[in-house]
Short mmCIF file of C-alpha atoms and ligand atoms in Angstrom, two decimals:
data_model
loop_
_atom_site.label_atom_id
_atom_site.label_comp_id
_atom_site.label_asym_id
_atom_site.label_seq_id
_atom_site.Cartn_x
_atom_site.Cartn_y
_atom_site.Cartn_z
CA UNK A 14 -158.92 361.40 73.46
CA UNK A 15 -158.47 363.59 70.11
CA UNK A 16 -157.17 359.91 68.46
CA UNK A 17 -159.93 358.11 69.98
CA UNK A 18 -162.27 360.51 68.18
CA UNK A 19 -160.77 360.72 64.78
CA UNK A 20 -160.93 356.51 64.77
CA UNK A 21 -164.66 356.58 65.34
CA UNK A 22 -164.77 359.21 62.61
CA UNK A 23 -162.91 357.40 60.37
CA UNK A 24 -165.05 353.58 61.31
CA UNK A 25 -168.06 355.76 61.14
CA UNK A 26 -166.75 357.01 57.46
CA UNK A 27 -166.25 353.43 56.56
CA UNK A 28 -169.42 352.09 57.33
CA UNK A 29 -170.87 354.98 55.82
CA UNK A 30 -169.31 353.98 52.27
CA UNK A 31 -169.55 350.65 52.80
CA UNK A 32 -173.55 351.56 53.33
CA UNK A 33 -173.49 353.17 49.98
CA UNK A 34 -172.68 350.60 47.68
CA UNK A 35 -175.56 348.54 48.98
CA UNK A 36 -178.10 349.80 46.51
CA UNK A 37 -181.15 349.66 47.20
CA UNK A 38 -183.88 347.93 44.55
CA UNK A 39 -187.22 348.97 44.48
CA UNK A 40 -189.49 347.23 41.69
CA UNK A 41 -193.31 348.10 41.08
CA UNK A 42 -195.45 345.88 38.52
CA UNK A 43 -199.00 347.08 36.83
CA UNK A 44 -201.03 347.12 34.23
CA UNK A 45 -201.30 350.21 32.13
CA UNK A 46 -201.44 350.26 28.10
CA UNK A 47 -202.98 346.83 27.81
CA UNK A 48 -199.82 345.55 29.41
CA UNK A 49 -198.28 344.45 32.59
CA UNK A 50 -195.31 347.02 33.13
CA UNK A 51 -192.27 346.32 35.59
CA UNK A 52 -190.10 349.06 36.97
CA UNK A 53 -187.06 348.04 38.41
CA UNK A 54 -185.30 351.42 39.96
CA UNK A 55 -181.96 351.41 42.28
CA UNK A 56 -181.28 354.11 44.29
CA UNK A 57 -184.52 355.72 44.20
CA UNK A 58 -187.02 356.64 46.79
CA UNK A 59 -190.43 355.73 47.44
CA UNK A 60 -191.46 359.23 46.08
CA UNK A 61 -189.72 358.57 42.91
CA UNK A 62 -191.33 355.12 42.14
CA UNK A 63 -195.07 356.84 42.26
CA UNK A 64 -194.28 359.83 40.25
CA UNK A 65 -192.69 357.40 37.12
CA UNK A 66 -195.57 355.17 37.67
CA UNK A 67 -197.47 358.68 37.73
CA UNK A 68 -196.32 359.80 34.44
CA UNK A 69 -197.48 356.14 32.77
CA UNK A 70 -201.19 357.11 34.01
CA UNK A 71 -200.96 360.36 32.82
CA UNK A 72 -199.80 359.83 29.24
CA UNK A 73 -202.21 356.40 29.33
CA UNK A 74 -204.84 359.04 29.81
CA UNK A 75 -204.06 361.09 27.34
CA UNK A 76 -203.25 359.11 24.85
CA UNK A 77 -205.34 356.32 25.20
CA UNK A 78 -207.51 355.43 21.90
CA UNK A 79 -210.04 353.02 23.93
CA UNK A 80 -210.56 355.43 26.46
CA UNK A 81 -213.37 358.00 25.48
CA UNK A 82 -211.97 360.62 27.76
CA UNK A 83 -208.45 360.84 25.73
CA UNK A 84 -207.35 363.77 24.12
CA UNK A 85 -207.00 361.42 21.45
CA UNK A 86 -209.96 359.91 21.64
CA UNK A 87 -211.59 363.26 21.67
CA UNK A 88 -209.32 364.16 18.74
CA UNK A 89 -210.34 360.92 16.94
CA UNK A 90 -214.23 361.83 17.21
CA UNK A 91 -214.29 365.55 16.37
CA UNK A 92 -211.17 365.86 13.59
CA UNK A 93 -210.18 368.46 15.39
CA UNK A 94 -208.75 368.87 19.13
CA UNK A 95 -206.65 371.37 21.02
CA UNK A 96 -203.51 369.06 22.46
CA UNK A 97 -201.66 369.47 25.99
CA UNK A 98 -197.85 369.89 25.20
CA UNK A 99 -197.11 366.39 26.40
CA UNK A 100 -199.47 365.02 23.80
CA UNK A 101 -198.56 367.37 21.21
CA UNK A 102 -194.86 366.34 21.26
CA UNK A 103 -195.52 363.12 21.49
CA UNK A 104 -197.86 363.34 18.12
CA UNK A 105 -195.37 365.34 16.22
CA UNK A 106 -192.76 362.94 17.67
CA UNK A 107 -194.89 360.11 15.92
CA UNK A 108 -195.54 362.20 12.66
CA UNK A 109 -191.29 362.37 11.82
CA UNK A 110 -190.90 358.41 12.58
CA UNK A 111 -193.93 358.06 9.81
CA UNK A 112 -192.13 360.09 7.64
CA UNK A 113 -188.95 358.42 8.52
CA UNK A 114 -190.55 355.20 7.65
CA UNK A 115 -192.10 356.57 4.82
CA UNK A 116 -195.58 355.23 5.63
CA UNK A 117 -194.29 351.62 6.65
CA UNK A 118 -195.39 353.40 10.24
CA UNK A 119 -198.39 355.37 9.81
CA UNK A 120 -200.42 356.66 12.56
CA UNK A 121 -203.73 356.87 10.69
CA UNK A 122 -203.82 353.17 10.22
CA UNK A 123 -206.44 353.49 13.31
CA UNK A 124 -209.56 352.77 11.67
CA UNK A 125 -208.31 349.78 10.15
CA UNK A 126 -206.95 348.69 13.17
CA UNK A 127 -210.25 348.79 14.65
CA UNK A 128 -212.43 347.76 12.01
CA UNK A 129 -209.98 344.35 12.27
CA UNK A 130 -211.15 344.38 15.89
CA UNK A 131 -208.04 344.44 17.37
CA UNK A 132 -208.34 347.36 19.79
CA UNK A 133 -211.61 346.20 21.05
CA UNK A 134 -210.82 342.42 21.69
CA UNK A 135 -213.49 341.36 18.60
CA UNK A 136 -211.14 340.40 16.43
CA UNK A 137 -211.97 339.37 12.49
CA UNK A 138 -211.78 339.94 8.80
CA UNK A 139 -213.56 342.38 7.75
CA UNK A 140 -215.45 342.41 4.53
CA UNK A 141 -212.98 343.79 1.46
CA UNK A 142 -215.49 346.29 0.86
CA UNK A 143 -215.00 347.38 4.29
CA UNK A 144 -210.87 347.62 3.70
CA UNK A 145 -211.27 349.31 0.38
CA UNK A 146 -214.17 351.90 1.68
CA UNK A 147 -211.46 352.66 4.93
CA UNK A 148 -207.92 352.83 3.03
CA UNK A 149 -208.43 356.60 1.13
CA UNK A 150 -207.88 358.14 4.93
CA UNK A 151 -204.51 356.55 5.89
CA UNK A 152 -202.08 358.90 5.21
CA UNK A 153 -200.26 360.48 8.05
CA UNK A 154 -199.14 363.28 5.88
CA UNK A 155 -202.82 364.49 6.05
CA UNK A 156 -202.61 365.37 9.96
CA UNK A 157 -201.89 369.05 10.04
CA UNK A 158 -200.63 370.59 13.81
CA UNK A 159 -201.25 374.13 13.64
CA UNK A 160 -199.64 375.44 16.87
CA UNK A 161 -201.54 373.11 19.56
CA UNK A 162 -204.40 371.80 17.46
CA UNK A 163 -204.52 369.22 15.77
CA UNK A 164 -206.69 368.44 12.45
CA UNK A 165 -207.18 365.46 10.68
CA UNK A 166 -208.45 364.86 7.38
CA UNK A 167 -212.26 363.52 7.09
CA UNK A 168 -212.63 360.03 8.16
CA UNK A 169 -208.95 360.07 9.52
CA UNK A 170 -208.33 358.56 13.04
CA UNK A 171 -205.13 358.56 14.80
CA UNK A 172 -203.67 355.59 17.09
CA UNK A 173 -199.87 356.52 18.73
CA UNK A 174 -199.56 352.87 20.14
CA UNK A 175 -196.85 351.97 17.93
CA UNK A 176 -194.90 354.40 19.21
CA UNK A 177 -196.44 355.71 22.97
CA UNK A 178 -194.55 353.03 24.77
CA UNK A 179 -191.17 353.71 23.45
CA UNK A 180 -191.54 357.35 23.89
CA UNK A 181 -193.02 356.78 27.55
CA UNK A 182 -189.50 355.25 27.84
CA UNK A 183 -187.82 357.98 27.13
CA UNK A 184 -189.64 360.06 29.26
CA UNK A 185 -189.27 357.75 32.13
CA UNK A 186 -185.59 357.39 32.00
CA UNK A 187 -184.91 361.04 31.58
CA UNK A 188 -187.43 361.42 35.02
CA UNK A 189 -184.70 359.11 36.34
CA UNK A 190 -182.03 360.31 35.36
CA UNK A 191 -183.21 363.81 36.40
CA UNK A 192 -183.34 362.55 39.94
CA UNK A 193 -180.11 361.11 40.36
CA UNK A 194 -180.36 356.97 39.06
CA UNK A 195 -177.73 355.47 37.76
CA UNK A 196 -179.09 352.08 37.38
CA UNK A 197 -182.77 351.00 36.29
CA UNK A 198 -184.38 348.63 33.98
CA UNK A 199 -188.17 349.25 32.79
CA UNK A 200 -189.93 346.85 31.18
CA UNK A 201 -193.15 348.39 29.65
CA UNK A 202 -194.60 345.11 27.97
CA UNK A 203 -191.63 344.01 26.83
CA UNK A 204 -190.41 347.29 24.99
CA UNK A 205 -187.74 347.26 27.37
CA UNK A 206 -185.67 350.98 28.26
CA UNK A 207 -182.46 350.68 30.78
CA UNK A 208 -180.99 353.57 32.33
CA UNK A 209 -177.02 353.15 32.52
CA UNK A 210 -175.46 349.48 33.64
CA UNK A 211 -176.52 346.60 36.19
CA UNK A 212 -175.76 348.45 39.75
CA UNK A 213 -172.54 345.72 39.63
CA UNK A 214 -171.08 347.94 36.51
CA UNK A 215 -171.83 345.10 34.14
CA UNK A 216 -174.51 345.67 30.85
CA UNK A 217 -178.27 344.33 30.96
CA UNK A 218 -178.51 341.54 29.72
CA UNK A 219 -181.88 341.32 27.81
CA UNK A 220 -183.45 338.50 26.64
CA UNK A 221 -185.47 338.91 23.08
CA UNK A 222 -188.44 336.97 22.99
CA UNK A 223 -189.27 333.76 21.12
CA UNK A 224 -191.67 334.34 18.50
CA UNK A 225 -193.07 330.57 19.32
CA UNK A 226 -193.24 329.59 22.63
CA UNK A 227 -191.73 330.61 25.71
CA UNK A 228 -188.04 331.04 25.08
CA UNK A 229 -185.78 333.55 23.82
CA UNK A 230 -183.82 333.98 20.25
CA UNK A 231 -180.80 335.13 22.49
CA UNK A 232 -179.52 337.93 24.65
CA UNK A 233 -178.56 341.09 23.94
CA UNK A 234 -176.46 343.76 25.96
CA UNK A 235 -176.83 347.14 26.79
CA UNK A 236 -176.48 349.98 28.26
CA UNK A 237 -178.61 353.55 28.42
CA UNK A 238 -180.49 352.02 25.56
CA UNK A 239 -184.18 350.52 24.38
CA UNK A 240 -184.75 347.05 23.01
CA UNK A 241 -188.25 347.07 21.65
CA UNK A 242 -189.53 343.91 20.03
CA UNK A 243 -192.47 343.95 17.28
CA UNK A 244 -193.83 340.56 16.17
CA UNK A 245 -197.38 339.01 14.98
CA UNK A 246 -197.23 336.70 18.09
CA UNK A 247 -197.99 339.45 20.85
CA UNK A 248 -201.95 340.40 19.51
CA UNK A 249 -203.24 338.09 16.61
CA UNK A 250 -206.32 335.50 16.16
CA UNK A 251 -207.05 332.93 13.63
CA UNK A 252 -209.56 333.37 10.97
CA UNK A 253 -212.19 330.43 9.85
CA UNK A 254 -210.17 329.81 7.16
CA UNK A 255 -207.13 328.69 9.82
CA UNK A 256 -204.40 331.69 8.67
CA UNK A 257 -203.34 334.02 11.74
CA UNK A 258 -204.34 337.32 11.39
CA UNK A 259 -202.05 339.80 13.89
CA UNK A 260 -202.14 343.20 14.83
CA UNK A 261 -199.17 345.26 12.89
CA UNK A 262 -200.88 346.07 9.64
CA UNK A 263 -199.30 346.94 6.52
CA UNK A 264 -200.42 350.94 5.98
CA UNK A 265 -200.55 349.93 1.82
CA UNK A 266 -202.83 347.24 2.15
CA UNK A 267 -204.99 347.85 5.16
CA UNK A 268 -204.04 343.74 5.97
CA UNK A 269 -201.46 341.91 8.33
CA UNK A 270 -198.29 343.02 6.91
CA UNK A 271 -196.75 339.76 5.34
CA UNK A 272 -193.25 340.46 4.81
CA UNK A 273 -191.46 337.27 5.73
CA UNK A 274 -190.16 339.09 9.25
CA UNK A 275 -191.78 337.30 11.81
CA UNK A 276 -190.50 339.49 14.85
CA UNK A 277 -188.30 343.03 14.41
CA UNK A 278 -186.09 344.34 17.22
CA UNK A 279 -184.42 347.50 17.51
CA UNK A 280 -181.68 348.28 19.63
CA UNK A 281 -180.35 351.91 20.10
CA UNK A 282 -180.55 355.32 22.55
CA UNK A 283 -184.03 356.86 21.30
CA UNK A 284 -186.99 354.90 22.80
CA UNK A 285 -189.54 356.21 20.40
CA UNK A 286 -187.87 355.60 17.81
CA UNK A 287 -186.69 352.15 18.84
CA UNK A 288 -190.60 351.47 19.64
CA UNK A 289 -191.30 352.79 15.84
CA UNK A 290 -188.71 351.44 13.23
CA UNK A 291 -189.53 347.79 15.41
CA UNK A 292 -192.93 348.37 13.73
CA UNK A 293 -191.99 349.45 10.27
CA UNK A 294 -189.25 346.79 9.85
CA UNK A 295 -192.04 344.59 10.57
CA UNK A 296 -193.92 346.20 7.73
CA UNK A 297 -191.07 346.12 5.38
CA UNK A 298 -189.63 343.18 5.46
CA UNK A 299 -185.85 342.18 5.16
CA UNK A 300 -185.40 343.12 2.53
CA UNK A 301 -186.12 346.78 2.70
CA UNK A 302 -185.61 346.53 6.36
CA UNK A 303 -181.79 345.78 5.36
CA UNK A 304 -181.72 348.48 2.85
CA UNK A 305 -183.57 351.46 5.38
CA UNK A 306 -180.71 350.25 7.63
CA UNK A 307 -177.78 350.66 5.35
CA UNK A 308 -179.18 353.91 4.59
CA UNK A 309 -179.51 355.20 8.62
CA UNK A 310 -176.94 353.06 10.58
CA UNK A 311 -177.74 354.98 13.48
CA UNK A 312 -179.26 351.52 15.04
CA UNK A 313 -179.50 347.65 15.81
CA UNK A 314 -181.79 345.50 14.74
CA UNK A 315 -182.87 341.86 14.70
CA UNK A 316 -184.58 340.35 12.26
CA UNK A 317 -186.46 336.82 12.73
CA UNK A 318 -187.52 335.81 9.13
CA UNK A 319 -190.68 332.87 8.71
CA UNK A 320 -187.77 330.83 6.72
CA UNK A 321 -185.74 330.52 10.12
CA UNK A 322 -182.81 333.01 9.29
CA UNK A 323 -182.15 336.08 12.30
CA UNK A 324 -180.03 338.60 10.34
CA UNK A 325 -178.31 341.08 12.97
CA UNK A 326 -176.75 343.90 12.38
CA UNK A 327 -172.87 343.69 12.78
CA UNK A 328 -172.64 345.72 15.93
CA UNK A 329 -175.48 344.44 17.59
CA UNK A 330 -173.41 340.57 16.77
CA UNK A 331 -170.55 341.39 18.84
CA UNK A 332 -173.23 341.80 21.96
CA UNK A 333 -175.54 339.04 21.47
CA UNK A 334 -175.90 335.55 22.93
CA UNK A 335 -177.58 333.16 20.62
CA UNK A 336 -179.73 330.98 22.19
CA UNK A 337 -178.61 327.10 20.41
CA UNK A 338 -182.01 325.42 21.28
CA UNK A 339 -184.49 328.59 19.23
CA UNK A 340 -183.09 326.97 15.72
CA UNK A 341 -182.64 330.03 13.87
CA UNK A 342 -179.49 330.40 11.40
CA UNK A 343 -177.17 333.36 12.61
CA UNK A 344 -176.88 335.80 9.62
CA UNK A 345 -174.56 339.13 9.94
CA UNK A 346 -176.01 341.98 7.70
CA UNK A 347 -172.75 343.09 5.32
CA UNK A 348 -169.92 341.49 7.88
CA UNK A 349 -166.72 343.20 6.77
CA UNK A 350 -164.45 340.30 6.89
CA UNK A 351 -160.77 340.98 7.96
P1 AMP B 30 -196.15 347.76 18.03
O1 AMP B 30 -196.56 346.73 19.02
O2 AMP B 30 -195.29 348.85 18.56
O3 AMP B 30 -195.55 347.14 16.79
O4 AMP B 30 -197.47 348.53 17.57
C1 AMP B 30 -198.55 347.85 17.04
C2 AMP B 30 -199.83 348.62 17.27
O5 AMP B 30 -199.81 349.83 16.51
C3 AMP B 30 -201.04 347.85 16.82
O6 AMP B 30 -201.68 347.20 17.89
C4 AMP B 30 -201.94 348.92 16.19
O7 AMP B 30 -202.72 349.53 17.18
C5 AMP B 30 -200.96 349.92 15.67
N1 AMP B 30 -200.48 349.65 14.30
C6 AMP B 30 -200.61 348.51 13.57
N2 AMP B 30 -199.97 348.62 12.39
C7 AMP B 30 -199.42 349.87 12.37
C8 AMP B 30 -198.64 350.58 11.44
N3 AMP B 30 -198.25 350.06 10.27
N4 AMP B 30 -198.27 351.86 11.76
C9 AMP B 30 -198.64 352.41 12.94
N5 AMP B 30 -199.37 351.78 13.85
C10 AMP B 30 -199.75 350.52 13.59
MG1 MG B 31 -193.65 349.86 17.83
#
């Protein structure tokens, strides 16, 4: 009888372990920050799913610039705002990368951004006057935080969507993490954040967007890590004149940055900072790009230039897929050849 027990324990204790390597996959899609937004979580309850899709609302309501009830929307209209910790970290957060970046990211680009008519879906050029009369107030080094207010200079506006999504990433995967996942891929409008591997133990495989088009410049893999994509192709119209006009502007000029990079793609552990060199690379330009790298190597990037060259980064080469058919040429930023 005793035997006949201890077997049904022990099938019972099989089946058991053989239940918990089924993982479980629960996905939820929706729009928040002008975006469609995909999270793919294993291993997490129903509970779990609405509190990360929770915490997009919430910072999407905070830190919103087209929605009047924002505390930076607020901020943006009265130059002066007391800030909730989670939008206060995420601001100073912001304020390092545009130092980083040395203005290539700049926060207070906002009122250029809208007088282009890009956050409010009326997109065109504006008048030069208009440019000239709006550049003295970028500067990001103006913004002062003076323990949970924040001041801005006159005529200064701030906009954190270069960087909220990346950060958001961060956020989310530490939620995750927090709660026991292993295994989860979010894609918040294609600034993509895993947490740890595929539930089969194998890396993500991410796909990095075509500029042109609907296919891919190749794959990259990862693990625990952000793959966040800037390029002119994902907000942009076309001016009388027939040039494309898209939304990453260069902080200097208070126009489309023209650098030559078409699309910028960083690869590395920090989300928000991922989300904001993708920007300024896009800003700089290869050149420069190259150079801020060699200076930091502390990430990956991609870099699609308009004369058909991807430079990579020589770590990032050794876990990328080229895709034949997107007719780039390969180029590996200072290979050490053996
Ligand atoms: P991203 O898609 O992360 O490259 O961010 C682009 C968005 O950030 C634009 O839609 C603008 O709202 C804003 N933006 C544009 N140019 C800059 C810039 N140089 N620095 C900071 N934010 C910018
Ligand atoms: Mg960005």
């Amino acid at each position: 009888m005793r035997r006949r027990i201890l077997l049904l324990l022990l099938i019972f204790s099989l089946l058991l372990g053989g239940c918990a390597s089924v993982r479980t996959e629960r996905s939820v899609t929706f729009f928040a920050m002008d975006t469609y937004m995909t999270l793919r979580i294993y291993d997490g309850d129903s509970a779990l799913m609405n509190d990360a899709q929770a915490l997009v609302t919430d910072m999407e309501r905070r830190v919103s610039v087209t929605d009047e009830g924002s505390e930076i929307a607020h901020l943006n209209r009265s130059g002066k705002a007391r800030l909730s910790p989670e939008t206060k970290a995420l601001l100073e957060r912001a304020l390092t990368l545009c130092k980083e970046t040395a203005g290539a990211l700049d926060i207070t680009v906002y009122p250029l951004v809208r007088a282009w008519g890009f956050t409010t879906n009326r997109q065109h050029v504006p008048e030069e006057e208009t440019i000239r009369a709006l550049l003295p107030a970028v500067g990001y080094a103006g913004v002062v935080l003076d323990g949970d207010t924040a001041i801005l200079p006159k005529g200064a506006a701030i906009d954190l969507g270069a960087v909220a999504k990346g950060y958001l990433g961060d956020r989310l995967a530490a939620l995750l993490r927090e709660r026991g996942v292993s295994s989860a891929l979010l894609d918040l409008g294609g600034n993509i954040q895993t947490v740890g591997k595929k539930p089969d133990g194998t890396p993500w495989h991410i796909a990095v967007r075509a500029p042109q088009g609907d296919g891919n410049l190749g794959v990259v893999d990862v693990e625990d890590e952000a793959v966040v994509t800037s390029g002119g192709y994902e907000r942009f119209f076309t001016g009388e004149d027939g040039t494309v006009y898209w939304h990453i502007l260069d902080p200097a000029t208070g126009y489309p940055a023209r650098s030559g990079v078409i699309s910028a793609t960083v690869v590395g552990k920090d989300g928000a900072r991922c989300d904001a060199l993708a920007t300024a690379l896009f800003v700089l330009g290869a050149e420069r790009a190259t150079a801020f790298w060699r200076q930091h190597k502390d990430f990956e990037m991609l870099l699609l230039t308009e004369d058909g060259e991807l430079l990579i980064t020589p770590q990032l080469s050794e876990r990328f897929t080229p895709n034949g058919e997107a007719g780039y040429r390969l180029q590996v930023i200072d290979r050490v050849k053996d």
